[in-house]
């Protein structure tokens, strides 16, 4: 925040009013997500780019077909998952944090409380509440490296402390509902409704562009040196199927 204040103090005032939109420690733990971006919207826009210039109905049809393929492939993957099996994302995060937990040490206390030391910093942990002083476990729903150090110290299974949102049962419920295919417009029932025509075409201001395109052999040699111009014209004369008459 100090670096931002040096650039524009007004930005600091604004961020102080909306901490839930950018500060992870203000995220709701019930959401079980530590990432708040618009990546989903950007990914969807990238997938719809090939048919973005189509008419509205065609655009919606293509977007629906794309969603059907995605949901179908994810549903096929969900069928093969067990109810307590971790998703690919959760398994990757758990493996990475497990490697980081090797640099932590544990001190056990009574009542299910522990103290984990990483470097010169200490973090209080409660296994029953699934909380850690760093706050990562509560927000992400996946044990942090400090919590994993305690779990491994107690010889427990780490997957038992991962939120059920990242397991096969929730994954199956996510993709259980799918998009139903739509019939072609030729199969729709007919209704006595007025036909909506497109708006009339209006001629744009200015001179319309020429339809004729210059051939690729015509270049602007004004910016080239004389040696290149002469050699290029010699190449054109030798490559032509018929002799050309050069007018000087």
mmCIF file of C-alpha atoms in Angstrom:
data_model
loop_
_atom_site.group_PDB
_atom_site.id
_atom_site.type_symbol
_atom_site.label_atom_id
_atom_site.label_comp_id
_atom_site.label_asym_id
_atom_site.label_seq_id
_atom_site.Cartn_x
_atom_site.Cartn_y
_atom_site.Cartn_z
ATOM 1 C CA UNK A 1 0.000 0.000 0.000
ATOM 2 C CA UNK A 2 2.911 2.351 0.644
ATOM 3 C CA UNK A 3 4.124 1.911 -2.941
ATOM 4 C CA UNK A 4 0.618 2.625 -4.267
ATOM 5 C CA UNK A 5 0.335 5.724 -2.077
ATOM 6 C CA UNK A 6 3.486 7.156 -3.628
ATOM 7 C CA UNK A 7 1.916 6.896 -7.089
ATOM 8 C CA UNK A 8 -1.661 7.970 -6.307
ATOM 9 C CA UNK A 9 -3.025 8.420 -2.730
ATOM 10 C CA UNK A 10 -6.619 8.367 -4.038
ATOM 11 C CA UNK A 11 -6.217 4.714 -5.000
ATOM 12 C CA UNK A 12 -5.351 3.846 -1.397
ATOM 13 C CA UNK A 13 -8.504 5.592 -0.179
ATOM 14 C CA UNK A 14 -10.612 3.618 -2.650
ATOM 15 C CA UNK A 15 -9.016 0.255 -1.797
ATOM 16 C CA UNK A 16 -9.580 0.901 1.886
ATOM 17 C CA UNK A 17 -13.319 1.124 1.217
ATOM 18 C CA UNK A 18 -13.577 -2.163 -0.703
ATOM 19 C CA UNK A 19 -11.183 -4.627 0.993
ATOM 20 C CA UNK A 20 -13.394 -7.648 0.220
ATOM 21 C CA UNK A 21 -12.724 -7.225 -3.495
ATOM 22 C CA UNK A 22 -8.930 -7.461 -3.391
ATOM 23 C CA UNK A 23 -7.617 -8.475 0.062
ATOM 24 C CA UNK A 24 -7.555 -12.214 0.698
ATOM 25 C CA UNK A 25 -7.888 -11.932 4.465
ATOM 26 C CA UNK A 26 -11.299 -10.305 3.866
ATOM 27 C CA UNK A 27 -12.618 -13.096 1.620
ATOM 28 C CA UNK A 28 -15.526 -15.129 2.971
ATOM 29 C CA UNK A 29 -14.263 -18.558 4.184
ATOM 30 C CA UNK A 30 -17.586 -20.147 3.153
ATOM 31 C CA UNK A 31 -16.721 -19.493 -0.498
ATOM 32 C CA UNK A 32 -13.532 -21.610 -0.181
ATOM 33 C CA UNK A 33 -11.699 -19.670 -2.868
ATOM 34 C CA UNK A 34 -8.568 -17.548 -2.561
ATOM 35 C CA UNK A 35 -8.604 -16.320 -6.154
ATOM 36 C CA UNK A 36 -10.837 -13.440 -7.219
ATOM 37 C CA UNK A 37 -10.332 -12.528 -10.879
ATOM 38 C CA UNK A 38 -12.254 -12.381 -14.159
ATOM 39 C CA UNK A 39 -10.310 -15.209 -15.783
ATOM 40 C CA UNK A 40 -13.528 -17.130 -16.468
ATOM 41 C CA UNK A 41 -14.927 -14.268 -18.521
ATOM 42 C CA UNK A 42 -11.666 -13.886 -20.426
ATOM 43 C CA UNK A 43 -11.560 -17.621 -21.182
ATOM 44 C CA UNK A 44 -15.151 -17.584 -22.414
ATOM 45 C CA UNK A 45 -14.476 -14.598 -24.668
ATOM 46 C CA UNK A 46 -11.441 -16.339 -26.141
ATOM 47 C CA UNK A 47 -13.493 -19.453 -26.959
ATOM 48 C CA UNK A 48 -16.280 -17.465 -28.616
ATOM 49 C CA UNK A 49 -13.907 -15.382 -30.740
ATOM 50 C CA UNK A 50 -14.288 -17.482 -33.959
ATOM 51 C CA UNK A 51 -18.053 -16.851 -34.108
ATOM 52 C CA UNK A 52 -18.328 -13.496 -32.354
ATOM 53 C CA UNK A 53 -19.263 -11.648 -35.571
ATOM 54 C CA UNK A 54 -22.142 -13.983 -36.406
ATOM 55 C CA UNK A 55 -25.854 -13.099 -36.008
ATOM 56 C CA UNK A 56 -27.275 -13.310 -32.499
ATOM 57 C CA UNK A 57 -29.026 -16.640 -32.964
ATOM 58 C CA UNK A 58 -26.021 -18.274 -34.645
ATOM 59 C CA UNK A 59 -23.759 -16.891 -31.933
ATOM 60 C CA UNK A 60 -25.932 -18.395 -29.193
ATOM 61 C CA UNK A 61 -26.081 -21.708 -31.044
ATOM 62 C CA UNK A 62 -22.301 -21.928 -31.341
ATOM 63 C CA UNK A 63 -21.811 -20.903 -27.708
ATOM 64 C CA UNK A 64 -24.305 -23.566 -26.636
ATOM 65 C CA UNK A 65 -22.498 -26.240 -28.647
ATOM 66 C CA UNK A 66 -19.194 -25.211 -27.076
ATOM 67 C CA UNK A 67 -20.695 -25.416 -23.567
ATOM 68 C CA UNK A 68 -22.216 -28.823 -24.324
ATOM 69 C CA UNK A 69 -18.814 -30.191 -25.347
ATOM 70 C CA UNK A 70 -17.109 -28.810 -22.248
ATOM 71 C CA UNK A 71 -19.750 -30.047 -19.816
ATOM 72 C CA UNK A 72 -19.854 -33.435 -21.544
ATOM 73 C CA UNK A 73 -16.099 -33.938 -21.255
ATOM 74 C CA UNK A 74 -16.069 -32.854 -17.607
ATOM 75 C CA UNK A 75 -19.011 -35.125 -16.819
ATOM 76 C CA UNK A 76 -17.171 -38.058 -18.374
ATOM 77 C CA UNK A 77 -14.212 -37.309 -16.127
ATOM 78 C CA UNK A 78 -16.488 -37.014 -13.068
ATOM 79 C CA UNK A 79 -17.943 -40.487 -13.592
ATOM 80 C CA UNK A 80 -14.514 -42.059 -13.140
ATOM 81 C CA UNK A 81 -13.841 -40.177 -9.874
ATOM 82 C CA UNK A 82 -14.487 -41.636 -6.447
ATOM 83 C CA UNK A 83 -16.595 -39.668 -3.938
ATOM 84 C CA UNK A 84 -13.545 -38.750 -1.821
ATOM 85 C CA UNK A 85 -11.033 -38.442 -4.648
ATOM 86 C CA UNK A 86 -9.430 -35.018 -4.976
ATOM 87 C CA UNK A 87 -9.746 -32.976 -8.113
ATOM 88 C CA UNK A 88 -6.692 -32.459 -10.264
ATOM 89 C CA UNK A 89 -6.326 -28.873 -9.047
ATOM 90 C CA UNK A 90 -6.568 -29.763 -5.340
ATOM 91 C CA UNK A 91 -4.140 -32.665 -5.707
ATOM 92 C CA UNK A 92 -1.579 -30.370 -7.329
ATOM 93 C CA UNK A 93 -1.897 -27.712 -4.609
ATOM 94 C CA UNK A 94 -1.661 -30.343 -1.872
ATOM 95 C CA UNK A 95 1.488 -31.820 -3.390
ATOM 96 C CA UNK A 96 3.150 -28.408 -3.682
ATOM 97 C CA UNK A 97 2.341 -27.458 -0.100
ATOM 98 C CA UNK A 98 3.498 -30.864 1.132
ATOM 99 C CA UNK A 99 6.942 -30.168 -0.292
ATOM 100 C CA UNK A 100 6.988 -26.777 1.434
ATOM 101 C CA UNK A 101 5.951 -28.266 4.806
ATOM 102 C CA UNK A 102 9.314 -30.001 5.193
ATOM 103 C CA UNK A 103 10.852 -26.715 6.338
ATOM 104 C CA UNK A 104 8.446 -26.389 9.291
ATOM 105 C CA UNK A 105 8.638 -27.777 12.832
ATOM 106 C CA UNK A 106 5.767 -28.713 15.164
ATOM 107 C CA UNK A 107 5.223 -28.218 18.877
ATOM 108 C CA UNK A 108 2.176 -30.095 20.225
ATOM 109 C CA UNK A 109 -0.141 -28.604 22.828
ATOM 110 C CA UNK A 110 -3.209 -29.954 24.631
ATOM 111 C CA UNK A 111 -6.754 -29.668 23.323
ATOM 112 C CA UNK A 112 -5.848 -30.272 19.673
ATOM 113 C CA UNK A 113 -3.777 -27.098 19.395
ATOM 114 C CA UNK A 114 -0.331 -26.933 17.842
ATOM 115 C CA UNK A 115 2.364 -24.405 17.175
ATOM 116 C CA UNK A 116 4.257 -24.556 13.896
ATOM 117 C CA UNK A 117 7.470 -22.647 13.439
ATOM 118 C CA UNK A 118 8.693 -21.609 10.001
ATOM 119 C CA UNK A 119 11.920 -19.695 10.172
ATOM 120 C CA UNK A 120 11.467 -17.102 12.894
ATOM 121 C CA UNK A 121 7.650 -16.962 12.625
ATOM 122 C CA UNK A 122 5.217 -19.087 14.671
ATOM 123 C CA UNK A 123 1.671 -20.032 13.627
ATOM 124 C CA UNK A 124 -1.077 -21.375 15.939
ATOM 125 C CA UNK A 125 -3.104 -24.254 14.447
ATOM 126 C CA UNK A 126 -6.289 -26.086 15.445
ATOM 127 C CA UNK A 127 -6.947 -29.334 13.604
ATOM 128 C CA UNK A 128 -10.572 -29.653 14.752
ATOM 129 C CA UNK A 129 -11.436 -26.153 13.469
ATOM 130 C CA UNK A 130 -9.119 -26.484 10.445
ATOM 131 C CA UNK A 131 -7.595 -23.071 11.035
ATOM 132 C CA UNK A 132 -4.078 -21.682 10.827
ATOM 133 C CA UNK A 133 -2.629 -18.347 11.840
ATOM 134 C CA UNK A 134 -1.558 -17.622 8.260
ATOM 135 C CA UNK A 135 -5.208 -17.763 7.081
ATOM 136 C CA UNK A 136 -4.483 -19.783 3.929
ATOM 137 C CA UNK A 137 -6.227 -22.932 5.156
ATOM 138 C CA UNK A 138 -9.475 -21.122 5.996
ATOM 139 C CA UNK A 139 -9.697 -19.216 2.712
ATOM 140 C CA UNK A 140 -8.568 -21.884 0.237
ATOM 141 C CA UNK A 141 -10.165 -24.953 1.853
ATOM 142 C CA UNK A 142 -6.897 -26.884 1.383
ATOM 143 C CA UNK A 143 -4.455 -27.314 4.302
ATOM 144 C CA UNK A 144 -1.545 -24.889 4.202
ATOM 145 C CA UNK A 145 2.046 -26.035 4.642
ATOM 146 C CA UNK A 146 1.845 -25.385 8.394
ATOM 147 C CA UNK A 147 -1.316 -27.438 8.746
ATOM 148 C CA UNK A 148 0.165 -30.240 6.659
ATOM 149 C CA UNK A 149 3.198 -30.356 8.939
ATOM 150 C CA UNK A 150 0.841 -31.009 11.865
ATOM 151 C CA UNK A 151 -1.224 -33.556 9.906
ATOM 152 C CA UNK A 152 1.860 -35.530 8.925
ATOM 153 C CA UNK A 153 3.245 -35.235 12.459
ATOM 154 C CA UNK A 154 0.058 -36.853 13.801
ATOM 155 C CA UNK A 155 0.214 -39.510 11.031
ATOM 156 C CA UNK A 156 -3.189 -38.506 9.632
ATOM 157 C CA UNK A 157 -4.438 -38.472 6.055
ATOM 158 C CA UNK A 158 -4.166 -35.053 4.422
ATOM 159 C CA UNK A 159 -7.102 -35.626 2.051
ATOM 160 C CA UNK A 160 -9.449 -35.896 5.052
ATOM 161 C CA UNK A 161 -8.802 -32.237 5.857
ATOM 162 C CA UNK A 162 -9.494 -30.897 2.348
ATOM 163 C CA UNK A 163 -12.865 -29.222 1.770
ATOM 164 C CA UNK A 164 -15.533 -31.432 0.192
ATOM 165 C CA UNK A 165 -15.820 -28.866 -2.608
ATOM 166 C CA UNK A 166 -12.604 -30.295 -4.064
ATOM 167 C CA UNK A 167 -13.685 -33.935 -4.034
ATOM 168 C CA UNK A 168 -15.375 -36.230 -6.507
ATOM 169 C CA UNK A 169 -18.870 -36.008 -5.035
ATOM 170 C CA UNK A 170 -19.031 -32.221 -5.427
ATOM 171 C CA UNK A 171 -17.399 -32.487 -8.864
ATOM 172 C CA UNK A 172 -20.152 -34.826 -10.004
ATOM 173 C CA UNK A 173 -22.878 -32.526 -8.694
ATOM 174 C CA UNK A 174 -21.301 -29.583 -10.524
ATOM 175 C CA UNK A 175 -21.602 -31.257 -13.929
ATOM 176 C CA UNK A 176 -24.710 -33.352 -13.275
ATOM 177 C CA UNK A 177 -26.892 -30.758 -14.996
ATOM 178 C CA UNK A 178 -26.200 -30.351 -18.672
ATOM 179 C CA UNK A 179 -27.440 -28.346 -21.641
ATOM 180 C CA UNK A 180 -30.065 -30.049 -23.767
ATOM 181 C CA UNK A 181 -29.667 -30.003 -27.569
ATOM 182 C CA UNK A 182 -31.967 -27.707 -29.520
ATOM 183 C CA UNK A 183 -33.745 -28.638 -32.777
ATOM 184 C CA UNK A 184 -32.922 -26.911 -36.037
ATOM 185 C CA UNK A 185 -35.041 -23.813 -36.935
ATOM 186 C CA UNK A 186 -36.600 -25.820 -39.771
ATOM 187 C CA UNK A 187 -38.199 -28.059 -37.142
ATOM 188 C CA UNK A 188 -39.682 -25.264 -35.057
ATOM 189 C CA UNK A 189 -43.474 -24.889 -34.978
ATOM 190 C CA UNK A 190 -44.901 -22.109 -37.112
ATOM 191 C CA UNK A 191 -46.540 -19.073 -35.503
ATOM 192 C CA UNK A 192 -48.550 -16.252 -37.039
ATOM 193 C CA UNK A 193 -46.080 -13.545 -36.143
ATOM 194 C CA UNK A 194 -44.755 -10.620 -38.181
ATOM 195 C CA UNK A 195 -41.452 -11.129 -39.937
ATOM 196 C CA UNK A 196 -38.774 -8.831 -38.568
ATOM 197 C CA UNK A 197 -36.519 -7.563 -41.334
ATOM 198 C CA UNK A 198 -33.042 -6.120 -40.842
ATOM 199 C CA UNK A 199 -32.728 -2.331 -40.814
ATOM 200 C CA UNK A 200 -32.257 -0.622 -44.191
ATOM 201 C CA UNK A 201 -28.723 -0.160 -45.392
ATOM 202 C CA UNK A 202 -27.402 3.377 -45.263
ATOM 203 C CA UNK A 203 -24.570 4.591 -47.428
ATOM 204 C CA UNK A 204 -21.638 5.675 -45.325
ATOM 205 C CA UNK A 205 -20.151 9.115 -45.654
ATOM 206 C CA UNK A 206 -17.121 9.606 -47.813
ATOM 207 C CA UNK A 207 -15.881 8.059 -50.998
ATOM 208 C CA UNK A 208 -16.396 4.272 -51.184
ATOM 209 C CA UNK A 209 -13.250 2.136 -51.526
ATOM 210 C CA UNK A 210 -12.290 0.691 -54.888
ATOM 211 C CA UNK A 211 -13.195 -2.917 -55.512
ATOM 212 C CA UNK A 212 -10.161 -3.473 -57.749
ATOM 213 C CA UNK A 213 -7.042 -4.604 -55.894
ATOM 214 C CA UNK A 214 -3.622 -3.950 -57.303
ATOM 215 C CA UNK A 215 -1.602 -6.983 -58.359
ATOM 216 C CA UNK A 216 1.102 -8.174 -56.014
ATOM 217 C CA UNK A 217 3.880 -7.356 -58.530
ATOM 218 C CA UNK A 218 3.291 -3.605 -58.234
ATOM 219 C CA UNK A 219 5.405 -2.090 -55.506
ATOM 220 C CA UNK A 220 6.272 1.388 -54.407
ATOM 221 C CA UNK A 221 9.942 1.734 -55.256
ATOM 222 C CA UNK A 222 10.196 5.361 -54.145
ATOM 223 C CA UNK A 223 11.920 4.414 -50.931
ATOM 224 C CA UNK A 224 14.351 1.889 -52.447
ATOM 225 C CA UNK A 225 17.809 2.495 -53.817
ATOM 226 C CA UNK A 226 18.489 2.468 -57.562
ATOM 227 C CA UNK A 227 20.542 -0.745 -57.416
ATOM 228 C CA UNK A 228 17.642 -2.691 -55.867
ATOM 229 C CA UNK A 229 15.136 -1.293 -58.393
ATOM 230 C CA UNK A 230 17.252 -2.330 -61.379
ATOM 231 C CA UNK A 231 17.938 -5.812 -60.041
ATOM 232 C CA UNK A 232 14.266 -6.339 -59.158
ATOM 233 C CA UNK A 233 13.070 -5.361 -62.606
ATOM 234 C CA UNK A 234 15.632 -7.700 -64.177
ATOM 235 C CA UNK A 235 14.201 -10.518 -62.087
ATOM 236 C CA UNK A 236 10.659 -9.657 -63.245
ATOM 237 C CA UNK A 237 11.718 -9.643 -66.887
ATOM 238 C CA UNK A 238 13.406 -13.054 -66.622
ATOM 239 C CA UNK A 239 10.498 -14.562 -64.664
ATOM 240 C CA UNK A 240 7.780 -13.333 -67.050
ATOM 241 C CA UNK A 241 6.310 -15.976 -69.407
ATOM 242 C CA UNK A 242 6.352 -13.436 -72.243
ATOM 243 C CA UNK A 243 8.871 -10.676 -72.957
ATOM 244 C CA UNK A 244 7.974 -7.307 -71.491
ATOM 245 C CA UNK A 245 8.664 -3.981 -73.149
ATOM 246 C CA UNK A 246 10.366 -1.609 -70.758
ATOM 247 C CA UNK A 247 9.557 2.018 -71.428
ATOM 248 C CA UNK A 248 12.219 4.441 -70.236
#
